[in-house]
Coordinates of C-alpha atoms and ligand atoms in Angstrom, one line a residue:
M1 CA 0.0 0.0 0.1
S2 CA 1.3 3.2 -0.7
V3 CA 2.3 6.0 2.0
L4 CA -0.7 8.5 0.6
T5 CA -3.5 5.8 0.7
H6 CA -5.4 5.6 3.5
P7 CA -8.3 2.8 4.1
G8 CA -11.9 3.9 4.8
V9 CA -12.8 6.8 2.5
K10 CA -15.8 8.2 4.0
A11 CA -18.4 10.5 2.1
P12 CA -17.0 14.3 1.6
G13 CA -19.3 15.6 4.0
D14 CA -18.5 13.4 7.0
Y15 CA -14.9 13.6 6.2
I16 CA -15.1 17.4 6.5
E17 CA -17.4 17.6 9.6
S18 CA -14.4 14.9 11.4
V19 CA -11.4 17.1 10.0
M20 CA -13.5 20.2 11.5
I21 CA -14.1 18.6 14.8
S22 CA -10.7 17.8 15.6
V23 CA -9.4 21.3 14.2
K24 CA -11.6 22.9 16.7
A25 CA -10.3 20.3 19.6
K26 CA -6.7 20.8 18.2
N27 CA -7.0 24.7 18.4
P28 CA -9.1 25.5 21.0
A29 CA -9.8 29.4 21.7
E30 CA -8.8 30.4 17.9
P31 CA -12.5 31.3 16.5
E32 CA -11.1 33.2 13.2
F33 CA -9.1 30.0 12.4
H34 CA -12.1 27.8 12.5
Q35 CA -13.9 30.2 10.2
A36 CA -11.7 30.4 8.4
V37 CA -11.1 26.6 7.8
A38 CA -14.9 26.1 7.9
E39 CA -15.3 28.7 5.0
V40 CA -12.9 26.8 2.9
F41 CA -14.0 23.1 3.6
D42 CA -17.6 24.2 2.6
S43 CA -16.4 24.8 -0.7
L44 CA -14.1 21.8 -0.9
R45 CA -17.7 19.4 -0.6
L46 CA -17.6 19.7 -4.3
V47 CA -14.1 18.7 -5.1
L48 CA -14.1 16.0 -2.5
S49 CA -16.7 14.2 -4.1
K50 CA -15.3 14.5 -7.6
H51 CA -11.6 13.1 -6.3
P52 CA -11.6 10.4 -3.4
E53 CA -7.8 10.7 -3.8
Y54 CA -7.0 14.0 -1.6
Q55 CA -9.2 12.2 1.1
S56 CA -6.9 9.3 0.6
A57 CA -3.7 11.3 1.1
R58 CA -5.4 13.3 4.3
L59 CA -4.8 16.1 2.3
L60 CA -7.3 18.3 4.5
E61 CA -5.5 17.2 7.7
R62 CA -2.5 18.0 6.6
I63 CA -3.6 21.4 4.9
V64 CA -4.6 22.7 8.3
E65 CA -1.5 22.0 10.1
P66 CA 1.3 24.4 9.6
E67 CA 4.6 23.4 8.6
R68 CA 6.3 25.2 11.3
V69 CA 4.8 28.0 14.1
I70 CA 7.5 30.4 15.7
M71 CA 6.8 32.4 18.7
F72 CA 9.1 34.6 20.3
R73 CA 9.7 37.0 22.9
V74 CA 10.4 40.5 21.9
P75 CA 12.3 42.7 24.4
W76 CA 12.9 46.3 23.9
F77 CA 13.5 49.7 25.5
D78 CA 10.3 52.5 25.4
D79 CA 11.6 56.0 25.1
Q80 CA 11.6 56.3 28.8
G81 CA 14.2 53.9 29.5
E82 CA 11.1 51.0 30.8
I83 CA 11.8 47.5 29.6
Q84 CA 8.6 46.4 27.1
I85 CA 8.0 43.2 26.3
N86 CA 5.8 41.5 23.1
R87 CA 5.4 38.6 21.7
G88 CA 6.4 37.7 18.1
F89 CA 4.7 35.0 15.8
R90 CA 6.0 33.9 11.9
I91 CA 3.3 30.9 10.9
E92 CA 5.0 29.1 7.9
M93 CA 1.5 27.4 6.7
N94 CA 2.6 25.5 3.2
S95 CA 5.6 25.8 1.2
A96 CA 4.1 23.3 -1.7
I97 CA 4.4 25.9 -4.2
G98 CA 7.5 28.2 -2.8
P99 CA 8.8 29.8 -0.5
Y100 CA 6.3 31.1 2.6
K101 CA 5.1 34.6 1.6
G102 CA 2.7 36.9 3.4
G103 CA 2.4 39.9 5.6
L104 CA 3.8 40.8 9.2
R105 CA 0.4 42.6 11.2
F106 CA 1.5 44.4 14.2
H107 CA -1.4 45.6 16.5
P108 CA -2.5 44.6 19.9
S109 CA -5.2 42.4 18.9
V110 CA -2.1 39.9 17.2
N111 CA -3.0 36.4 18.8
L112 CA -1.5 33.0 17.3
G113 CA -5.8 31.9 16.1
I114 CA -5.7 35.4 13.9
L115 CA -2.3 34.6 12.2
K116 CA -3.5 31.3 11.5
F117 CA -6.2 32.3 9.7
L118 CA -4.3 34.6 7.7
A119 CA -1.5 32.3 6.9
F120 CA -4.0 29.6 5.9
E121 CA -6.0 32.3 3.5
Q122 CA -2.7 33.2 2.4
V123 CA -2.0 29.3 1.2
F124 CA -5.0 29.6 -1.3
K125 CA -4.5 33.5 -2.1
N126 CA -1.0 33.0 -3.1
S127 CA -1.9 29.9 -5.3
L128 CA -4.7 32.2 -7.1
T129 CA -1.9 34.8 -8.0
T130 CA -0.6 32.3 -10.7
L131 CA 2.8 33.3 -9.2
P132 CA 5.1 30.6 -7.3
M133 CA 4.7 31.7 -3.5
G134 CA 3.5 29.3 -0.2
G135 CA 1.6 31.0 2.6
G136 CA 3.0 32.5 5.6
K137 CA 2.1 35.3 8.0
G138 CA 3.4 37.0 11.2
G139 CA 3.4 39.6 13.4
S140 CA 3.1 40.8 17.1
D141 CA 1.1 42.0 19.7
F142 CA 2.9 45.2 19.8
D143 CA 0.8 48.0 19.1
P144 CA 2.7 51.1 16.6
K145 CA 0.1 53.6 17.5
G146 CA 1.3 56.6 20.0
K147 CA 4.8 54.9 19.3
S148 CA 7.7 57.5 18.5
D149 CA 9.6 56.7 15.2
N150 CA 12.5 55.7 17.7
E151 CA 10.5 53.5 19.6
V152 CA 9.4 51.5 16.6
M153 CA 12.7 51.1 15.4
R154 CA 14.0 49.7 18.5
F155 CA 11.1 47.2 18.6
C156 CA 11.3 46.2 14.9
Q157 CA 15.1 45.6 15.6
S158 CA 14.3 43.5 18.4
F159 CA 11.6 41.8 16.4
M160 CA 13.8 40.9 13.1
T161 CA 16.8 39.8 15.9
E162 CA 14.8 36.4 16.3
L163 CA 13.1 36.6 12.7
Q164 CA 16.4 36.5 10.7
R165 CA 17.4 33.3 11.7
H166 CA 13.8 32.0 10.0
I167 CA 13.7 33.6 7.0
G168 CA 15.0 34.2 3.7
P169 CA 14.4 34.9 0.2
D170 CA 14.2 31.4 -1.2
T171 CA 12.7 30.3 2.5
D172 CA 10.1 32.9 3.9
V173 CA 9.7 36.4 2.5
P174 CA 7.4 38.7 4.8
A175 CA 6.1 41.6 4.1
G176 CA 3.3 44.4 5.4
D177 CA 0.0 44.2 6.7
I178 CA -1.8 46.1 9.8
G179 CA 0.4 48.5 11.1
V180 CA 3.5 47.5 9.1
G181 CA 3.9 50.2 6.0
G182 CA 7.1 51.4 4.5
R183 CA 8.4 52.9 7.9
E184 CA 8.8 49.4 9.7
I185 CA 9.7 47.5 6.5
G186 CA 12.8 49.8 6.0
F187 CA 13.9 49.0 9.9
L188 CA 13.1 45.1 9.4
F189 CA 15.1 45.7 6.4
G190 CA 18.1 47.3 7.8
Q191 CA 18.6 45.0 10.6
Y192 CA 18.4 41.8 8.3
K193 CA 21.0 43.2 6.3
R194 CA 22.9 44.2 9.3
L195 CA 22.7 41.0 11.2
R196 CA 23.1 38.3 7.9
N197 CA 25.4 40.8 5.8
E198 CA 23.7 40.3 3.0
F199 CA 21.2 42.4 0.6
T200 CA 18.6 40.2 -0.6
G201 CA 15.2 40.3 -1.9
V202 CA 13.8 39.0 1.6
L203 CA 10.9 41.2 2.5
T204 CA 8.6 43.3 0.3
G205 CA 6.9 46.7 0.3
K206 CA 10.7 48.1 0.5
G207 CA 11.9 51.5 -0.3
L208 CA 12.1 52.4 -4.0
G209 CA 15.6 53.5 -3.4
W210 CA 16.5 49.9 -2.0
G211 CA 15.1 47.4 -3.8
G212 CA 11.3 48.1 -3.7
S213 CA 8.8 47.8 -6.8
L214 CA 6.7 50.6 -8.2
I215 CA 2.9 49.9 -7.4
R216 CA 3.8 47.6 -4.4
P217 CA 1.9 50.0 -2.0
E218 CA -0.7 50.8 -4.1
A219 CA -1.4 47.4 -5.4
T220 CA -3.8 45.8 -3.0
G221 CA -6.2 48.3 -3.7
Y222 CA -5.8 48.8 -7.2
G223 CA -6.3 45.3 -7.7
C224 CA -9.2 45.1 -5.3
V225 CA -10.6 47.6 -7.8
Y226 CA -9.4 45.8 -10.6
F227 CA -11.6 42.8 -9.7
A228 CA -14.5 44.8 -8.9
S229 CA -14.6 46.0 -12.8
E230 CA -14.0 42.2 -13.8
M231 CA -17.1 41.1 -12.1
L232 CA -19.1 44.0 -13.0
K233 CA -18.3 43.2 -16.8
T234 CA -19.8 39.9 -16.6
K235 CA -23.1 42.2 -15.7
K236 CA -22.2 44.4 -18.7
D237 CA -21.5 47.0 -16.2
T238 CA -18.8 49.6 -15.2
L239 CA -17.6 51.5 -12.0
E240 CA -18.6 54.8 -13.8
G241 CA -20.6 56.6 -11.6
K242 CA -21.1 54.4 -8.8
L243 CA -21.5 55.5 -4.8
C244 CA -18.9 53.4 -3.2
L245 CA -18.6 52.4 0.4
V246 CA -15.1 52.2 1.6
S247 CA -14.0 51.5 5.2
G248 CA -10.7 52.0 6.4
S249 CA -8.2 54.5 5.9
G250 CA -5.0 52.9 5.8
N251 CA -2.8 51.4 2.6
V252 CA -5.2 49.6 1.3
S253 CA -8.2 52.0 1.4
Q254 CA -6.4 55.1 0.2
Y255 CA -5.5 52.7 -3.1
T256 CA -9.1 51.9 -3.3
V257 CA -10.0 55.5 -3.4
E258 CA -7.6 56.3 -5.8
K259 CA -8.3 53.6 -8.4
L260 CA -12.2 54.6 -7.6
L261 CA -11.5 57.8 -8.8
D262 CA -9.4 57.0 -11.4
L263 CA -12.5 55.1 -12.9
G264 CA -15.1 57.5 -12.5
A265 CA -16.6 56.1 -9.3
K266 CA -17.7 58.4 -6.3
P267 CA -16.3 56.8 -3.0
I268 CA -18.1 58.7 0.1
T269 CA -17.0 57.1 3.1
V270 CA -13.8 56.0 4.7
S271 CA -13.3 55.0 8.6
D272 CA -11.0 54.1 11.0
S273 CA -11.0 52.3 14.5
N274 CA -12.9 55.3 16.6
G275 CA -15.7 56.4 13.4
V276 CA -16.8 56.8 10.1
I277 CA -16.6 59.7 7.6
Y278 CA -19.4 60.0 5.5
D279 CA -18.7 62.7 2.5
P280 CA -22.0 62.9 0.3
D281 CA -19.9 65.4 -1.7
G282 CA -17.4 62.5 -2.5
I283 CA -13.9 61.8 -1.6
D284 CA -11.8 64.2 -4.4
R285 CA -7.9 63.7 -5.3
E286 CA -7.6 66.3 -2.6
K287 CA -9.6 65.0 0.0
L288 CA -7.7 61.7 -0.4
A289 CA -3.9 63.5 0.0
F290 CA -5.0 64.8 3.1
I291 CA -6.1 61.5 4.4
I292 CA -3.0 60.1 3.2
D293 CA -1.0 62.8 4.9
L294 CA -3.0 62.6 8.4
K295 CA -3.0 58.7 8.4
N296 CA 0.8 58.1 7.1
V297 CA 2.7 61.4 8.2
K298 CA 0.7 63.0 10.9
R299 CA -0.3 59.6 12.0
G300 CA -3.5 61.4 13.2
R301 CA -7.3 60.1 13.6
I302 CA -9.8 60.2 10.8
R303 CA -12.6 62.3 12.3
D304 CA -9.9 65.2 12.2
Y305 CA -11.5 64.9 8.1
A306 CA -14.8 66.6 9.7
D307 CA -13.2 69.1 11.2
H308 CA -11.1 70.2 8.0
Y309 CA -14.2 69.4 5.3
K310 CA -17.2 70.9 6.8
K311 CA -19.8 68.8 4.8
A312 CA -18.7 65.5 5.4
I313 CA -20.3 63.7 8.8
F314 CA -18.0 61.8 11.8
M315 CA -20.0 58.8 13.3
P316 CA -18.1 57.5 16.3
T317 CA -18.1 53.5 16.3
D318 CA -17.1 50.6 18.3
I319 CA -16.1 47.5 16.7
K320 CA -17.6 45.7 19.4
L321 CA -21.0 46.7 18.5
E322 CA -22.9 44.2 16.6
H323 CA -23.2 46.8 13.4
N324 CA -21.2 49.7 12.1
P325 CA -23.3 52.7 10.7
L326 CA -20.9 52.7 7.3
W327 CA -22.6 49.5 6.3
N328 CA -25.9 51.5 6.2
I329 CA -25.5 54.3 3.9
K330 CA -26.7 53.9 0.5
A331 CA -24.6 53.2 -2.2
D332 CA -23.9 50.7 -5.1
C333 CA -20.8 49.2 -4.1
A334 CA -18.8 48.4 -0.9
F335 CA -15.2 48.0 -0.1
P336 CA -14.9 46.5 3.2
S337 CA -10.4 47.2 3.6
A338 CA -10.1 47.6 7.4
T339 CA -9.8 44.3 9.2
Q340 CA -11.6 41.0 9.8
N341 CA -15.0 40.6 10.3
E342 CA -15.6 43.9 10.1
I343 CA -19.4 43.1 8.4
T344 CA -21.6 40.7 10.4
A345 CA -24.5 39.6 9.5
K346 CA -26.5 42.9 10.5
D347 CA -24.5 44.9 8.6
A348 CA -24.9 42.7 5.2
A349 CA -28.5 42.8 5.9
N350 CA -28.7 46.9 6.2
L351 CA -26.5 46.7 2.8
L352 CA -28.6 44.4 1.1
K353 CA -32.0 46.7 2.1
N354 CA -30.1 49.6 0.9
G355 CA -29.6 48.0 -2.8
I356 CA -25.8 47.2 -2.8
K357 CA -24.8 45.1 -5.9
L358 CA -21.2 44.5 -5.6
V359 CA -19.2 43.5 -2.4
A360 CA -15.2 43.4 -3.3
E361 CA -13.2 42.4 -0.3
G362 CA -9.9 44.2 0.3
A363 CA -9.2 43.3 4.0
N364 CA -8.9 39.7 4.7
M365 CA -12.1 37.5 5.8
P366 CA -13.9 41.0 6.3
S367 CA -17.3 39.5 6.2
T368 CA -18.5 36.9 8.8
L369 CA -19.6 33.5 7.9
D370 CA -23.4 34.7 8.2
A371 CA -23.0 37.9 6.0
T372 CA -21.3 35.8 3.6
K373 CA -24.1 33.4 3.5
L374 CA -26.6 36.6 3.0
F375 CA -24.3 38.0 -0.1
L376 CA -24.5 34.8 -1.8
D377 CA -27.9 33.8 -1.5
A378 CA -28.8 37.5 -2.2
K379 CA -26.8 36.6 -5.7
I380 CA -25.0 40.0 -5.7
L381 CA -21.6 40.4 -7.1
Y382 CA -19.4 39.0 -3.8
G383 CA -15.7 39.4 -4.2
P384 CA -13.7 37.4 -1.6
A385 CA -10.8 38.4 -0.1
K386 CA -8.5 35.7 -0.9
A387 CA -9.5 36.5 -4.9
A388 CA -9.9 40.2 -4.4
N389 CA -7.3 41.2 -2.5
A390 CA -4.8 38.9 -4.3
G391 CA -3.0 42.0 -5.9
G392 CA -0.9 43.1 -2.9
V393 CA 0.7 39.6 -2.5
A394 CA 1.1 39.4 -6.5
T395 CA 2.6 42.6 -6.6
S396 CA 5.0 41.2 -3.8
G397 CA 5.8 37.9 -6.3
L398 CA 6.8 40.9 -9.0
E399 CA 9.1 42.3 -6.4
M400 CA 10.7 39.5 -5.8
A401 CA 11.4 38.7 -9.3
Q402 CA 12.6 42.1 -9.8
N403 CA 15.0 41.6 -6.8
S404 CA 16.3 37.9 -8.2
A405 CA 16.9 39.5 -11.6
R406 CA 18.1 42.8 -10.1
L407 CA 16.2 44.8 -12.7
S408 CA 13.5 47.5 -11.7
W409 CA 10.4 47.5 -13.9
T410 CA 8.3 50.9 -14.6
R411 CA 5.2 51.9 -13.0
E412 CA 3.6 50.7 -16.5
E413 CA 4.7 47.9 -16.8
V414 CA 4.1 46.4 -12.9
D415 CA 0.4 47.8 -13.3
D416 CA -0.2 46.4 -16.6
R417 CA 0.8 43.2 -15.0
L418 CA -1.2 43.3 -12.0
H419 CA -4.3 44.3 -14.1
K420 CA -3.4 41.2 -16.2
I421 CA -2.8 38.6 -12.6
M422 CA -6.6 40.6 -11.5
I423 CA -8.1 39.9 -14.5
A424 CA -6.8 36.0 -14.7
I425 CA -7.7 35.4 -11.0
H426 CA -11.4 36.4 -11.7
R427 CA -11.5 34.5 -14.7
N428 CA -10.3 31.7 -12.7
C429 CA -12.8 32.2 -10.3
F430 CA -15.3 32.7 -12.2
E431 CA -14.7 29.2 -14.2
T432 CA -13.9 27.4 -11.4
A433 CA -17.4 28.0 -9.7
E434 CA -19.1 27.2 -13.2
K435 CA -17.3 23.7 -13.7
Y436 CA -18.3 22.9 -9.8
G437 CA -21.6 23.7 -10.7
T438 CA -22.2 26.7 -8.7
P439 CA -22.3 29.9 -11.3
G440 CA -21.2 33.0 -9.8
N441 CA -20.5 32.0 -6.8
L442 CA -16.8 33.4 -6.3
V443 CA -16.3 32.2 -3.2
N444 CA -16.6 28.2 -4.1
G445 CA -14.5 29.5 -7.3
A446 CA -11.8 30.9 -5.3
N447 CA -11.6 28.4 -2.3
I448 CA -11.2 25.6 -5.2
G449 CA -9.2 27.2 -7.5
G450 CA -6.8 28.1 -4.9
F451 CA -7.0 24.4 -3.3
L452 CA -6.5 22.3 -6.3
K453 CA -3.0 24.0 -7.2
V454 CA -1.6 23.3 -3.9
A455 CA -3.2 19.9 -2.8
N456 CA -1.7 18.8 -6.3
A457 CA 1.6 19.8 -5.6
M458 CA 1.2 18.0 -2.2
L459 CA 0.2 14.9 -3.7
D460 CA 3.1 15.2 -6.0
Q461 CA 5.6 15.7 -3.4
G462 CA 4.9 12.7 -1.2
L463 CA 4.3 12.6 2.8
V464 CA 6.1 15.4 4.0
Ligands
NDP501 P1 -3.2 49.9 7.6 O1 -2.4 49.1 8.7 O2 -2.7 50.9 6.9 O3 -4.6 50.1 8.1 C1 -5.8 49.6 8.5 C2 -7.0 50.1 8.6 O4 -7.9 49.9 9.4 C3 -6.9 51.5 9.4 O5 -7.4 52.7 9.1 C4 -7.0 51.0 10.8 O6 -7.8 52.1 11.6 C5 -8.6 50.2 10.6 N1 -8.5 48.7 11.3 C6 -7.4 48.2 11.5 N2 -7.7 47.1 13.3 C7 -9.2 47.5 13.1 C8 -10.1 47.3 14.3 N3 -9.9 46.1 14.7 N4 -11.3 48.0 14.3 C9 -11.7 49.0 13.3 N5 -10.7 49.6 12.4 C10 -9.7 48.3 12.4 O7 -3.2 48.1 7.2 P2 -4.2 48.0 5.6 O8 -4.7 48.5 4.9 O9 -2.1 47.1 5.6 O10 -4.7 46.3 5.8 C11 -5.9 46.5 6.2 C12 -6.6 45.2 5.7 O11 -6.2 44.8 4.3 C13 -6.4 43.9 6.8 O12 -7.0 43.3 6.5 C14 -5.0 43.3 6.1 O13 -4.7 41.9 6.2 C15 -5.7 43.5 4.3 N6 -4.7 43.2 3.7 C16 -3.5 44.1 3.1 C17 -2.7 44.0 2.1 C18 -1.5 44.7 2.2 O14 -0.7 44.8 0.8 N7 -1.4 46.1 2.8 C19 -2.8 42.7 1.4 C20 -3.9 41.8 1.5 C21 -4.8 42.3 2.6 P3 -6.5 52.7 12.8 O15 -5.7 53.7 12.0 O16 -7.7 53.3 13.9 O17 -6.5 51.3 13.9

């Protein structure tokens, strides 16, 4: 008997249920990880009935188990000379199709379960990009808010002092995520270079003068809007004149707003963890420049927008509440771009009640399972995160390619490649959904399309 066969193939539903029970038992208190796994498994029912070999090879049990989890202490001195201790993580989830690849998140909410959900999602997302990248994710419960540049630097140096043992341009290539932008990547890269005495593409999202790629900062937001355009094309529609809700005001939101403006849409909201800005006149390029300066340079709060632009309304929010007023504003399209589970079932119901036509997810897993179900049942255009926001990591892949070749492509060249990748991801999801009998369901399309490539590579590579 081959090492890859396993006696007693069950009905797909029973197999999935038994693995899900084990995932919950072995990973207690990690609800986000359970949620991400449950969503993918739900789509895989359709695959497992056609491909019993995945069950024989116990593919699901293997794919939910990270190849490696690294957890470490990050001690640093604050500006008062006090000792601070944070916790650092790197989840090396799956390397079947390439080196581990995925961002670092610095946010007080970071824990093992959140990073495992993000790493799990990343495996399928990276597979969809068509580029050779495995999946990983990492970060820390460090909160960059309110810290001086020197404190952020000392933290990043301490974090990298440990992380550098585990990463490398052909092993594991981290990037940014919430709380990790150009400033943090600079400090992390500097410390890696100093400790390893090598100048390599070990991180993406680097500065343009030292190995970064043009369009990488813009890529997730631009890519998400390209994906939305592809979804609308299937209905012979465009973004021209559409009223758009955007949440968040960080990297993904900023460039989502910019590309929406390029394509003639009218973005009317942004937000942060304290509240929502609703600007009925629309956020134009001058207002966007204000937001970028406020968030990236002044590191201020979004409520300042309403002090500056008097017709805009600020509505305070509490993420712990069951709903967010942002999703109760009438619009055509929604681009959640802040954080996980920011659209609850109630928010989804509000969006649908107000006639939303399209949801394209810039953030990772921004919709709860119940909210996702409502969107799918309503048969609106729904672009799930692992497809719609894959432009960021895809352009990180392009940055790796440029670093390996020691070349820099022009802005137009990178943007053109990003655009083509987003078209290809949409086509793959759309056609896969049809092939598996659920036309228009891009959740199934993305999960199955992403899974097949990784699962087949795992089968080819034996029991490792
Ligand atoms: P940033 O740190 O640049 O911005 C995050 C934004 O979301 C801020 O406005 C922040 O508000 C808000 N936010 C973060 N956490 C919360 C929370 N718990 N409650 C309410 N608001 C919150 O991060 P990014 O723009 O890079 O990331 C946003 C999302 O996009 C994340 O889900 C990330 O995983 C995903 N993503 C990012 C990619 C990238 O290339 N950067 C690639 C693919 C996905 P505040 O300032 O108050 O914290």
